[in-house]
mmCIF file of C-alpha atoms and ligand atoms in Angstrom:
data_model
loop_
_atom_site.group_PDB
_atom_site.id
_atom_site.type_symbol
_atom_site.label_atom_id
_atom_site.label_comp_id
_atom_site.label_asym_id
_atom_site.label_seq_id
_atom_site.Cartn_x
_atom_site.Cartn_y
_atom_site.Cartn_z
ATOM 1 C CA MET A 1 0.000 0.000 0.000
ATOM 2 C CA ARG A 2 1.153 3.585 -0.658
ATOM 3 C CA LEU A 3 2.623 5.314 2.413
ATOM 4 C CA ASP A 4 0.105 8.199 2.405
ATOM 5 C CA LYS A 5 -2.801 5.728 2.129
ATOM 6 C CA PHE A 6 -1.368 3.543 4.911
ATOM 7 C CA ILE A 7 -1.215 6.536 7.282
ATOM 8 C CA ALA A 8 -4.735 7.727 6.389
ATOM 9 C CA THR A 9 -6.130 4.196 6.771
ATOM 10 C CA HIS A 10 -4.501 3.418 10.102
ATOM 11 C CA SER A 11 -4.743 6.761 11.905
ATOM 12 C CA ASP A 12 -7.087 9.698 12.342
ATOM 13 C CA ALA A 13 -5.140 11.716 9.739
ATOM 14 C CA SER A 14 -6.735 12.507 6.354
ATOM 15 C CA ARG A 15 -4.883 11.598 3.139
ATOM 16 C CA THR A 16 -4.038 15.301 2.658
ATOM 17 C CA LEU A 17 -2.587 15.581 6.153
ATOM 18 C CA ALA A 18 -0.639 12.369 5.618
ATOM 19 C CA LYS A 19 0.845 13.770 2.388
ATOM 20 C CA THR A 20 1.813 17.030 4.101
ATOM 21 C CA ALA A 21 3.504 15.159 6.971
ATOM 22 C CA ILE A 22 5.481 13.047 4.474
ATOM 23 C CA LYS A 23 6.489 16.110 2.424
ATOM 24 C CA HIS A 24 7.773 17.862 5.562
ATOM 25 C CA GLY A 25 9.948 14.919 6.592
ATOM 26 C CA GLN A 26 7.799 14.046 9.595
ATOM 27 C CA VAL A 27 7.367 10.390 8.636
ATOM 28 C CA LYS A 28 9.843 7.588 9.237
ATOM 29 C CA VAL A 29 9.653 4.109 7.741
ATOM 30 C CA ASN A 30 11.742 1.586 9.672
ATOM 31 C CA GLY A 31 13.714 4.423 11.269
ATOM 32 C CA VAL A 32 14.456 6.320 8.032
ATOM 33 C CA VAL A 33 12.775 9.594 6.954
ATOM 34 C CA VAL A 34 10.829 8.978 3.738
ATOM 35 C CA LYS A 35 9.582 11.886 1.597
ATOM 36 C CA ASP A 36 8.068 9.788 -1.193
ATOM 37 C CA GLN A 37 4.286 9.718 -0.684
ATOM 38 C CA GLY A 38 3.924 6.746 -3.005
ATOM 39 C CA CYS A 39 6.565 4.616 -1.255
ATOM 40 C CA LYS A 40 5.158 1.074 -0.862
ATOM 41 C CA VAL A 41 4.794 -0.170 2.730
ATOM 42 C CA SER A 42 3.202 -3.195 4.371
ATOM 43 C CA ASP A 43 1.941 -4.230 7.832
ATOM 44 C CA GLU A 44 5.465 -5.457 8.657
ATOM 45 C CA ASP A 45 6.984 -1.957 8.308
ATOM 46 C CA GLU A 46 7.305 0.363 11.295
ATOM 47 C CA ILE A 47 5.692 3.699 10.370
ATOM 48 C CA VAL A 48 6.212 6.633 12.735
ATOM 49 C CA VAL A 49 4.450 9.983 12.198
ATOM 50 C CA HIS A 50 5.516 12.957 14.347
ATOM 51 C CA GLY A 51 7.203 10.433 16.684
ATOM 52 C CA VAL A 52 3.985 8.400 17.082
ATOM 53 C CA GLN A 53 3.925 4.840 15.782
ATOM 54 C CA ILE A 54 1.015 3.817 13.548
ATOM 55 C CA SER A 55 0.007 0.181 13.888
ATOM 56 C CA ALA A 56 -1.513 -1.802 11.034
ATOM 57 C CA SER A 57 -4.637 -2.746 12.964
ATOM 58 C CA GLY A 58 -4.920 0.854 14.114
ATOM 59 C CA GLU A 59 -5.339 -0.463 17.658
ATOM 60 C CA VAL A 60 -2.839 0.195 20.421
ATOM 61 C CA TYR A 61 -2.048 -2.221 23.284
ATOM 62 C CA ILE A 62 0.254 -1.071 26.088
ATOM 63 C CA ALA A 63 1.620 -2.597 29.308
ATOM 64 C CA LEU A 64 2.443 0.092 31.872
ATOM 65 C CA TYR A 65 4.137 -0.159 35.286
ATOM 66 C CA LYS A 66 1.966 2.149 37.374
ATOM 67 C CA PRO A 67 3.882 3.807 40.209
ATOM 68 C CA SER A 68 2.207 4.591 43.523
ATOM 69 C CA GLY A 69 0.363 7.934 43.595
ATOM 70 C CA VAL A 70 -0.757 7.763 39.956
ATOM 71 C CA LEU A 71 -4.481 7.471 39.193
ATOM 72 C CA SER A 72 -5.891 4.755 36.918
ATOM 73 C CA SER A 73 -9.034 6.742 36.215
ATOM 74 C CA THR A 74 -9.175 8.483 32.875
ATOM 75 C CA GLY A 75 -11.940 10.981 33.689
ATOM 76 C CA ASP A 76 -11.546 14.184 35.652
ATOM 77 C CA ASP A 77 -13.389 12.930 38.755
ATOM 78 C CA GLU A 78 -10.161 13.048 40.803
ATOM 79 C CA GLU A 79 -7.226 15.426 40.649
ATOM 80 C CA GLY A 80 -3.698 14.255 39.975
ATOM 81 C CA GLU A 81 -1.401 12.515 37.523
ATOM 82 C CA THR A 82 -3.053 9.649 35.624
ATOM 83 C CA VAL A 83 -1.796 6.608 33.745
ATOM 84 C CA LEU A 84 -2.700 8.449 30.525
ATOM 85 C CA ASP A 85 -0.234 11.211 31.428
ATOM 86 C CA LEU A 86 2.509 8.538 31.543
ATOM 87 C CA VAL A 87 1.874 7.484 27.924
ATOM 88 C CA ASP A 88 1.159 11.008 26.670
ATOM 89 C CA GLY A 89 2.220 11.505 23.041
ATOM 90 C CA PHE A 90 2.524 7.785 22.253
ATOM 91 C CA THR A 91 -0.777 7.616 20.371
ATOM 92 C CA HIS A 92 -3.540 9.937 19.222
ATOM 93 C CA ARG A 93 -6.158 7.280 19.879
ATOM 94 C CA PRO A 94 -8.362 7.446 22.994
ATOM 95 C CA LEU A 95 -7.290 4.736 25.439
ATOM 96 C CA HIS A 96 -9.245 2.488 27.840
ATOM 97 C CA VAL A 97 -7.730 1.186 31.067
ATOM 98 C CA ALA A 98 -8.246 -2.579 31.192
ATOM 99 C CA GLY A 99 -8.429 -3.137 34.962
ATOM 100 C CA ARG A 100 -7.834 -0.185 37.241
ATOM 101 C CA LEU A 101 -5.599 -0.118 40.285
ATOM 102 C CA ASP A 102 -6.025 1.983 43.428
ATOM 103 C CA LYS A 103 -3.920 5.133 43.645
ATOM 104 C CA ASP A 104 -1.553 3.533 46.181
ATOM 105 C CA THR A 105 -1.337 0.181 44.333
ATOM 106 C CA THR A 106 1.612 -0.294 41.981
ATOM 107 C CA GLY A 107 2.138 -2.610 39.038
ATOM 108 C CA LEU A 108 0.780 -3.769 35.734
ATOM 109 C CA VAL A 109 -1.945 -1.783 33.970
ATOM 110 C CA LEU A 110 -3.030 -2.563 30.411
ATOM 111 C CA LEU A 111 -4.084 0.344 28.205
ATOM 112 C CA THR A 112 -5.740 -0.059 24.830
ATOM 113 C CA SER A 113 -7.720 1.711 22.140
ATOM 114 C CA ASP A 114 -9.632 -1.562 21.584
ATOM 115 C CA GLY A 115 -12.784 -1.436 23.721
ATOM 116 C CA ALA A 116 -13.838 -5.032 23.002
ATOM 117 C CA TRP A 117 -10.398 -6.342 23.988
ATOM 118 C CA SER A 118 -10.445 -4.273 27.184
ATOM 119 C CA HIS A 119 -13.824 -5.768 28.086
ATOM 120 C CA ARG A 120 -12.511 -9.262 27.510
ATOM 121 C CA VAL A 121 -9.458 -8.712 29.718
ATOM 122 C CA THR A 122 -11.568 -7.495 32.633
ATOM 123 C CA SER A 123 -14.725 -9.599 32.308
ATOM 124 C CA PRO A 124 -15.035 -12.349 34.979
ATOM 125 C CA LYS A 125 -16.679 -14.433 32.238
ATOM 126 C CA PHE A 126 -13.296 -14.891 30.541
ATOM 127 C CA ALA A 127 -11.554 -15.533 33.878
ATOM 128 C CA SER A 128 -8.138 -14.178 32.983
ATOM 129 C CA GLU A 129 -5.816 -14.482 35.970
ATOM 130 C CA LYS A 130 -4.409 -11.420 37.718
ATOM 131 C CA VAL A 131 -1.583 -12.036 40.166
ATOM 132 C CA TYR A 132 -0.900 -9.628 43.050
ATOM 133 C CA HIS A 133 2.100 -9.464 45.324
ATOM 134 C CA VAL A 134 0.745 -8.515 48.737
ATOM 135 C CA THR A 135 2.357 -7.654 52.037
ATOM 136 C CA VAL A 136 0.127 -7.460 55.102
ATOM 137 C CA LEU A 137 0.452 -6.103 58.628
ATOM 138 C CA ASP A 138 -0.301 -9.321 60.554
ATOM 139 C CA PRO A 139 0.971 -12.877 59.983
ATOM 140 C CA ILE A 140 -1.085 -14.875 57.457
ATOM 141 C CA ASP A 141 -2.831 -17.837 59.132
ATOM 142 C CA ASP A 142 -2.701 -21.207 57.353
ATOM 143 C CA GLU A 143 -6.485 -21.424 57.011
ATOM 144 C CA VAL A 144 -6.612 -18.265 54.846
ATOM 145 C CA VAL A 145 -5.500 -20.314 51.813
ATOM 146 C CA GLU A 146 -8.675 -22.408 52.097
ATOM 147 C CA ILE A 147 -10.952 -19.461 52.912
ATOM 148 C CA PHE A 148 -9.821 -17.618 49.784
ATOM 149 C CA GLN A 149 -10.044 -20.811 47.723
ATOM 150 C CA GLU A 150 -13.656 -21.361 48.801
ATOM 151 C CA GLY A 151 -14.669 -17.732 48.287
ATOM 152 C CA LEU A 152 -15.937 -15.311 50.900
ATOM 153 C CA MET A 153 -18.694 -12.734 51.199
ATOM 154 C CA LEU A 154 -17.518 -9.132 51.115
ATOM 155 C CA ARG A 155 -19.669 -6.437 52.681
ATOM 156 C CA GLY A 156 -22.138 -4.933 50.180
ATOM 157 C CA GLU A 157 -21.743 -7.777 47.652
ATOM 158 C CA GLU A 158 -24.470 -10.211 46.691
ATOM 159 C CA LYS A 159 -22.202 -13.063 45.666
ATOM 160 C CA ALA A 160 -19.149 -14.622 47.271
ATOM 161 C CA THR A 161 -15.756 -13.988 45.685
ATOM 162 C CA LEU A 162 -14.702 -16.500 43.032
ATOM 163 C CA PRO A 163 -12.086 -19.076 44.088
ATOM 164 C CA ALA A 164 -8.756 -17.296 44.567
ATOM 165 C CA ARG A 165 -5.314 -18.880 44.947
ATOM 166 C CA LEU A 166 -3.139 -17.692 47.821
ATOM 167 C CA GLU A 167 0.508 -18.685 47.732
ATOM 168 C CA VAL A 168 2.127 -17.743 51.029
ATOM 169 C CA LEU A 169 5.701 -16.521 50.476
ATOM 170 C CA GLY A 170 6.541 -15.445 54.015
ATOM 171 C CA GLU A 171 4.925 -14.631 57.352
ATOM 172 C CA ARG A 172 3.356 -11.429 55.974
ATOM 173 C CA GLU A 173 3.813 -11.835 52.224
ATOM 174 C CA ALA A 174 1.918 -13.709 49.522
ATOM 175 C CA HIS A 175 0.901 -13.952 45.890
ATOM 176 C CA LEU A 176 -2.846 -13.815 45.382
ATOM 177 C CA THR A 177 -4.356 -14.881 42.041
ATOM 178 C CA LEU A 178 -7.831 -13.564 41.178
ATOM 179 C CA THR A 179 -10.032 -14.056 38.119
ATOM 180 C CA GLU A 180 -12.297 -11.086 38.835
ATOM 181 C CA GLY A 181 -11.808 -7.471 39.849
ATOM 182 C CA LYS A 182 -14.280 -6.225 42.432
ATOM 183 C CA TYR A 183 -13.708 -2.764 43.886
ATOM 184 C CA HIS A 184 -10.673 -2.842 46.266
ATOM 185 C CA GLN A 185 -10.948 -6.630 46.144
ATOM 186 C CA VAL A 186 -7.591 -7.661 47.587
ATOM 187 C CA LYS A 187 -7.760 -5.134 50.418
ATOM 188 C CA ARG A 188 -11.342 -6.134 51.240
ATOM 189 C CA MET A 189 -10.532 -9.858 51.173
ATOM 190 C CA PHE A 190 -7.731 -9.422 53.696
ATOM 191 C CA GLY A 191 -9.915 -7.002 55.669
ATOM 192 C CA ALA A 192 -12.646 -9.665 55.837
ATOM 193 C CA ILE A 193 -10.286 -12.078 57.602
ATOM 194 C CA GLY A 194 -9.069 -9.397 60.037
ATOM 195 C CA ASN A 195 -5.771 -8.503 58.357
ATOM 196 C CA LYS A 196 -4.704 -5.324 56.555
ATOM 197 C CA VAL A 197 -2.850 -4.892 53.261
ATOM 198 C CA ASP A 198 0.353 -2.904 53.640
ATOM 199 C CA THR A 199 1.643 -2.912 50.041
ATOM 200 C CA LEU A 200 -0.002 -4.199 46.890
ATOM 201 C CA GLU A 201 1.455 -4.719 43.426
ATOM 202 C CA ARG A 202 -0.086 -6.392 40.383
ATOM 203 C CA ILE A 203 2.651 -8.479 38.803
ATOM 204 C CA SER A 204 0.778 -10.131 35.928
ATOM 205 C CA MET A 205 -2.443 -10.253 33.938
ATOM 206 C CA GLY A 206 -2.900 -13.447 31.943
ATOM 207 C CA CYS A 207 0.475 -14.129 30.312
ATOM 208 C CA VAL A 208 1.532 -10.458 30.448
ATOM 209 C CA THR A 209 4.071 -9.673 33.162
ATOM 210 C CA LEU A 210 5.905 -6.545 34.257
ATOM 211 C CA GLY A 211 9.115 -8.050 32.847
ATOM 212 C CA ASP A 212 11.938 -5.488 32.740
ATOM 213 C CA LEU A 213 9.683 -2.451 33.103
ATOM 214 C CA GLU A 214 10.567 0.056 35.808
ATOM 215 C CA PRO A 215 7.879 2.100 37.586
ATOM 216 C CA GLY A 216 6.525 4.714 35.137
ATOM 217 C CA GLU A 217 7.762 2.835 32.036
ATOM 218 C CA PHE A 218 5.586 1.208 29.390
ATOM 219 C CA ARG A 219 5.916 -1.011 26.342
ATOM 220 C CA GLU A 220 3.698 -2.202 23.508
ATOM 221 C CA LEU A 221 2.294 -5.727 23.842
ATOM 222 C CA SER A 222 3.449 -8.346 21.342
ATOM 223 C CA ASP A 223 0.872 -9.851 18.982
ATOM 224 C CA ALA A 224 1.044 -13.095 20.977
ATOM 225 C CA GLU A 225 0.262 -11.224 24.211
ATOM 226 C CA VAL A 226 -2.696 -9.447 22.574
ATOM 227 C CA GLN A 227 -4.017 -12.700 21.074
ATOM 228 C CA SER A 228 -3.656 -14.592 24.372
ATOM 229 C CA PHE A 229 -6.771 -12.826 25.716
ATOM 230 C CA LEU A 230 -8.918 -13.707 22.672
HETATM 231 N N1 URA M 301 -7.386 -4.985 44.818
HETATM 232 C C1 URA M 301 -7.288 -3.877 45.571
HETATM 233 O O1 URA M 301 -7.685 -3.858 46.732
HETATM 234 N N2 URA M 301 -6.720 -2.774 45.023
HETATM 235 C C2 URA M 301 -6.244 -2.750 43.765
HETATM 236 O O2 URA M 301 -5.728 -1.734 43.319
HETATM 237 C C3 URA M 301 -6.349 -3.918 42.998
HETATM 238 C C4 URA M 301 -6.926 -5.031 43.533
#
């Protein structure tokens, strides 16, 4: 496909805008500035316009390491820095947050322009596993593993929590695997058994992990990671 057509097809830019950007040297193909509007490109080529990568599907899928103090909400209901601020400039497309974290919770957040994919990642119907590293204030009793496995009633909920796997790592430290995402779920589950979460970090969602990311950093998901939720 011609370069100007590729840009117009896979972004919000019109064909005219795409041509202007190419003419002014604002488009790179595989790292090299290309000024030929008719240059042939394919889905395998990396096309960057004004520093923003255009993907063939037009959809964007990002794994972000949310630091503490950053909001997952994308509206303006609360003041402060949001996860969208951390990926500012990466894409022009509006992004959904697939599974929010509390302001003081750190770890993996998935951001995408693909609303259907976001729904799939977060829907309990598809039961994708989310693993949390938790530290708590009081020692974790042995019976908690079974209580969480069986499910427990949280105040204000009509149904018990789905079976959750607790792997105790130390006296006050564990990995908790959930397949749903009720409001403040991990904190409320520990609260329900008389303990209190001290620190909470989401370390994976499905097969996507934090990997080498540092707090505040993000990366694009691979095709395999995107497909793993479908
Ligand atoms: N459970 C919580 O309590 N908080 C989070 O941020 C995520 C899961």
